[in-house]
């Protein structure tokens, strides 16, 4: 039996770095599992579109698809936009929507990887406060997940971790940096909790001007690539059982 196709659905951006980073991440995930067909689509701004890819897969005779939202939290895009576009798929396709990426220990590991790449070491943890800066959301569930992720990152040994948001929620990155300074934290690092570059990550970087360290976006990190496959496997199991019974 053929494995379901993995369709990674990204938000999209006018910033060309966004699509390039998404494609690099998807290529890395595909390389980790030879033989798995992996496709990329975007909700907005970039091509190919989700409907375009689904139509093409159906025309090729594909039956089973796992649609994976390239999102860190279950906010509006995961709850409304992605299901809405999947409902437009050709009826011959059997589609299962995978869970969003977060929360996951692999995301914590990816954040730490980027902090170490920015010049910090595990020995710096006890004297370094981290601002975990996400894009932001008005969804209470998403905000709660970011707060819990900050607590999990703190449990790895950083002296303090504060969540911050580039839009829709407070505090802003610059305010979280100032709060850590006011707490007497010796060194402050800003860790963008976003997947790819774009307008909001640029806003995070601007807000990090008062910090000592600014790490990179999560991008095509090995942990993120592994997490894509983990979410695919979780979703493909029940889909495969349905296919076998049909």
Short mmCIF file of C-alpha atoms in Angstrom, two decimals:
data_model
loop_
_atom_site.label_atom_id
_atom_site.label_comp_id
_atom_site.label_asym_id
_atom_site.label_seq_id
_atom_site.Cartn_x
_atom_site.Cartn_y
_atom_site.Cartn_z
CA UNK A 1 0.00 0.00 0.00
CA UNK A 2 1.30 3.45 -0.91
CA UNK A 3 2.00 5.84 1.92
CA UNK A 4 -0.19 8.95 2.08
CA UNK A 5 1.33 12.05 0.51
CA UNK A 6 2.50 14.64 3.03
CA UNK A 7 1.18 18.08 2.11
CA UNK A 8 2.84 20.82 4.17
CA UNK A 9 0.64 23.91 4.26
CA UNK A 10 2.43 27.17 5.06
CA UNK A 11 0.82 30.57 5.52
CA UNK A 12 2.79 32.39 2.83
CA UNK A 13 4.28 35.88 2.76
CA UNK A 14 5.19 38.69 0.40
CA UNK A 15 8.72 38.33 1.77
CA UNK A 16 10.60 35.95 -0.57
CA UNK A 17 12.67 34.64 2.36
CA UNK A 18 9.53 33.03 3.78
CA UNK A 19 8.85 30.65 0.89
CA UNK A 20 12.55 29.86 0.47
CA UNK A 21 12.83 28.90 4.15
CA UNK A 22 9.68 26.77 4.02
CA UNK A 23 10.94 24.94 0.95
CA UNK A 24 14.30 24.30 2.61
CA UNK A 25 12.57 22.87 5.67
CA UNK A 26 10.33 20.61 3.58
CA UNK A 27 13.31 19.36 1.57
CA UNK A 28 15.12 18.51 4.79
CA UNK A 29 12.11 16.61 6.11
CA UNK A 30 11.77 14.70 2.86
CA UNK A 31 15.43 13.74 2.92
CA UNK A 32 14.92 12.16 6.34
CA UNK A 33 12.34 9.73 4.95
CA UNK A 34 13.28 8.53 1.45
CA UNK A 35 10.31 7.32 -0.53
CA UNK A 36 7.82 9.63 1.14
CA UNK A 37 6.25 12.07 -1.29
CA UNK A 38 6.22 15.54 0.21
CA UNK A 39 4.45 18.53 -1.32
CA UNK A 40 4.35 22.18 -0.24
CA UNK A 41 1.47 24.63 -0.61
CA UNK A 42 0.63 28.10 0.68
CA UNK A 43 -2.57 29.65 1.99
CA UNK A 44 -1.77 33.09 0.62
CA UNK A 45 0.78 35.22 -1.27
CA UNK A 46 2.85 32.32 -2.66
CA UNK A 47 2.39 29.50 -5.14
CA UNK A 48 1.52 26.71 -5.39
CA UNK A 49 -1.84 27.18 -3.71
CA UNK A 50 -3.39 24.47 -1.57
CA UNK A 51 -6.28 23.95 -3.98
CA UNK A 52 -3.87 23.81 -6.92
CA UNK A 53 -1.77 21.07 -5.33
CA UNK A 54 -4.83 19.07 -4.23
CA UNK A 55 -6.31 19.24 -7.74
CA UNK A 56 -3.01 18.04 -9.21
CA UNK A 57 -2.71 15.17 -6.76
CA UNK A 58 -6.25 14.04 -7.52
CA UNK A 59 -5.57 14.21 -11.27
CA UNK A 60 -2.53 11.98 -10.74
CA UNK A 61 -4.65 9.37 -9.00
CA UNK A 62 -3.42 10.00 -5.47
CA UNK A 63 -5.98 8.82 -2.91
CA UNK A 64 -4.57 9.60 0.56
CA UNK A 65 -3.12 12.88 1.82
CA UNK A 66 -1.96 14.05 5.23
CA UNK A 67 -2.30 17.84 5.36
CA UNK A 68 0.11 19.32 7.88
CA UNK A 69 -0.35 22.98 8.90
CA UNK A 70 3.10 24.54 9.25
CA UNK A 71 2.00 26.36 12.39
CA UNK A 72 3.30 26.43 15.95
CA UNK A 73 -0.10 26.81 17.66
CA UNK A 74 -3.74 26.00 17.03
CA UNK A 75 -4.93 29.51 16.28
CA UNK A 76 -7.27 30.85 13.58
CA UNK A 77 -5.34 29.49 10.59
CA UNK A 78 -5.34 25.93 11.95
CA UNK A 79 -8.93 26.05 13.18
CA UNK A 80 -10.57 27.88 10.28
CA UNK A 81 -8.42 28.65 7.23
CA UNK A 82 -6.85 25.23 6.71
CA UNK A 83 -10.06 23.21 7.22
CA UNK A 84 -11.92 25.58 4.88
CA UNK A 85 -9.46 25.13 2.04
CA UNK A 86 -9.30 21.36 2.56
CA UNK A 87 -13.06 21.17 2.20
CA UNK A 88 -12.58 22.39 -1.38
CA UNK A 89 -10.50 19.34 -2.27
CA UNK A 90 -11.64 16.89 -4.98
CA UNK A 91 -13.91 14.22 -3.47
CA UNK A 92 -11.60 11.43 -4.62
CA UNK A 93 -9.00 12.49 -2.05
CA UNK A 94 -9.06 11.16 1.50
CA UNK A 95 -7.48 13.90 3.59
CA UNK A 96 -6.55 13.90 7.24
CA UNK A 97 -5.40 17.15 8.86
CA UNK A 98 -2.38 16.59 11.09
CA UNK A 99 -1.88 18.43 14.35
CA UNK A 100 0.05 21.70 14.37
CA UNK A 101 3.70 21.50 15.38
CA UNK A 102 3.49 22.84 18.92
CA UNK A 103 3.86 22.16 21.68
CA UNK A 104 6.77 19.73 21.41
CA UNK A 105 10.13 19.11 23.10
CA UNK A 106 11.62 19.23 19.61
CA UNK A 107 10.64 22.90 19.36
CA UNK A 108 12.38 23.63 22.66
CA UNK A 109 15.47 21.89 21.29
CA UNK A 110 15.28 23.93 18.07
CA UNK A 111 15.06 27.20 20.05
CA UNK A 112 18.12 26.23 22.06
CA UNK A 113 20.01 25.22 18.91
CA UNK A 114 19.46 28.69 17.49
CA UNK A 115 20.55 30.34 20.76
CA UNK A 116 23.77 28.34 20.77
CA UNK A 117 24.37 29.17 17.10
CA UNK A 118 24.03 32.85 18.10
CA UNK A 119 26.98 32.49 20.46
CA UNK A 120 25.56 31.26 23.76
CA UNK A 121 26.63 28.03 25.45
CA UNK A 122 24.92 25.72 27.96
CA UNK A 123 27.21 27.29 30.56
CA UNK A 124 25.52 30.65 29.95
CA UNK A 125 22.07 29.46 30.96
CA UNK A 126 22.20 30.40 34.62
CA UNK A 127 23.04 34.03 33.83
CA UNK A 128 20.93 34.50 30.68
CA UNK A 129 17.28 35.48 30.43
CA UNK A 130 15.43 34.63 27.24
CA UNK A 131 12.58 36.44 25.53
CA UNK A 132 10.60 33.83 23.61
CA UNK A 133 9.16 36.06 20.91
CA UNK A 134 6.29 34.70 18.82
CA UNK A 135 4.20 36.27 16.08
CA UNK A 136 1.20 36.72 18.37
CA UNK A 137 -2.46 35.74 18.31
CA UNK A 138 -5.85 36.74 19.68
CA UNK A 139 -6.65 33.07 20.35
CA UNK A 140 -6.46 32.28 24.10
CA UNK A 141 -5.45 28.68 23.40
CA UNK A 142 -2.50 29.82 21.30
CA UNK A 143 -1.41 32.35 23.92
CA UNK A 144 -1.57 29.66 26.62
CA UNK A 145 0.60 27.33 24.55
CA UNK A 146 3.24 30.03 24.08
CA UNK A 147 3.24 30.69 27.83
CA UNK A 148 3.65 26.99 28.58
CA UNK A 149 6.45 26.73 26.01
CA UNK A 150 8.23 29.58 27.78
CA UNK A 151 7.88 27.70 31.08
CA UNK A 152 9.25 24.52 29.50
CA UNK A 153 12.22 26.44 28.11
CA UNK A 154 12.83 27.91 31.57
CA UNK A 155 12.91 24.39 33.03
CA UNK A 156 15.92 23.55 30.85
CA UNK A 157 18.02 25.89 32.99
CA UNK A 158 17.77 29.45 31.66
CA UNK A 159 17.60 31.89 34.57
CA UNK A 160 14.38 33.45 33.28
CA UNK A 161 12.16 33.14 30.19
CA UNK A 162 9.45 35.61 29.24
CA UNK A 163 7.03 35.24 26.32
CA UNK A 164 6.54 38.19 23.98
CA UNK A 165 4.52 38.87 20.85
CA UNK A 166 5.04 40.82 17.64
CA UNK A 167 1.33 41.53 17.18
CA UNK A 168 -2.17 40.99 18.63
CA UNK A 169 -0.92 40.32 22.17
CA UNK A 170 1.29 41.87 24.82
CA UNK A 171 4.02 42.25 25.92
CA UNK A 172 6.08 43.30 22.93
CA UNK A 173 9.63 42.04 22.54
CA UNK A 174 11.23 45.31 23.64
CA UNK A 175 9.09 45.42 26.78
CA UNK A 176 10.04 41.87 27.74
CA UNK A 177 13.71 42.76 27.26
CA UNK A 178 13.30 45.76 29.57
CA UNK A 179 11.50 43.62 32.15
CA UNK A 180 14.37 41.14 32.26
CA UNK A 181 16.83 44.03 32.65
CA UNK A 182 14.73 45.38 35.51
CA UNK A 183 14.89 41.96 37.15
CA UNK A 184 18.68 42.23 37.17
CA UNK A 185 19.31 39.56 34.53
CA UNK A 186 22.95 39.79 33.47
CA UNK A 187 22.50 38.78 29.82
CA UNK A 188 19.33 38.97 27.70
CA UNK A 189 18.71 36.93 24.57
CA UNK A 190 15.78 37.16 22.18
CA UNK A 191 14.72 33.87 20.61
CA UNK A 192 12.23 34.27 17.74
CA UNK A 193 9.65 31.52 18.09
CA UNK A 194 8.71 31.65 14.42
CA UNK A 195 9.40 29.31 11.54
CA UNK A 196 10.40 31.61 8.70
CA UNK A 197 11.44 35.22 8.05
CA UNK A 198 8.87 37.87 7.26
CA UNK A 199 7.28 41.07 8.50
CA UNK A 200 6.57 39.92 12.06
CA UNK A 201 9.98 38.29 12.57
CA UNK A 202 11.52 41.58 11.39
CA UNK A 203 9.44 43.34 14.03
CA UNK A 204 10.79 40.92 16.64
CA UNK A 205 14.35 41.67 15.51
CA UNK A 206 13.71 45.41 15.80
CA UNK A 207 12.39 44.91 19.32
CA UNK A 208 15.54 43.00 20.23
CA UNK A 209 17.74 46.08 19.84
CA UNK A 210 18.25 46.29 23.61
CA UNK A 211 19.17 42.62 24.00
CA UNK A 212 22.65 41.12 24.02
CA UNK A 213 21.83 38.22 21.71
CA UNK A 214 19.33 37.69 18.90
CA UNK A 215 19.00 34.17 17.56
CA UNK A 216 17.67 33.15 14.15
CA UNK A 217 14.20 31.90 13.25
CA UNK A 218 13.66 28.16 13.62
CA UNK A 219 13.84 27.60 9.86
CA UNK A 220 15.05 24.28 8.45
CA UNK A 221 16.48 23.04 11.72
CA UNK A 222 16.89 19.27 12.09
CA UNK A 223 14.50 19.27 15.04
CA UNK A 224 11.77 20.99 13.03
CA UNK A 225 12.26 18.63 10.10
CA UNK A 226 11.96 15.65 12.45
CA UNK A 227 8.83 17.16 13.99
CA UNK A 228 7.14 17.41 10.58
CA UNK A 229 7.62 13.66 10.14
CA UNK A 230 6.44 12.97 13.68
CA UNK A 231 3.17 14.81 13.06
CA UNK A 232 2.81 13.04 9.70
CA UNK A 233 3.26 9.62 11.29
CA UNK A 234 0.69 10.39 13.99
CA UNK A 235 -1.89 11.41 11.39
CA UNK A 236 -1.09 8.73 8.80
CA UNK A 237 -1.68 5.77 11.11
CA UNK A 238 -5.49 6.02 11.29
CA UNK A 239 -5.64 7.08 7.64
CA UNK A 240 -3.68 3.98 6.64
CA UNK A 241 -6.05 1.75 8.60
CA UNK A 242 -9.02 3.30 6.79
CA UNK A 243 -7.32 2.73 3.44
CA UNK A 244 -6.58 -0.89 4.30
CA UNK A 245 -10.19 -1.52 5.27
CA UNK A 246 -11.64 0.17 2.20
#
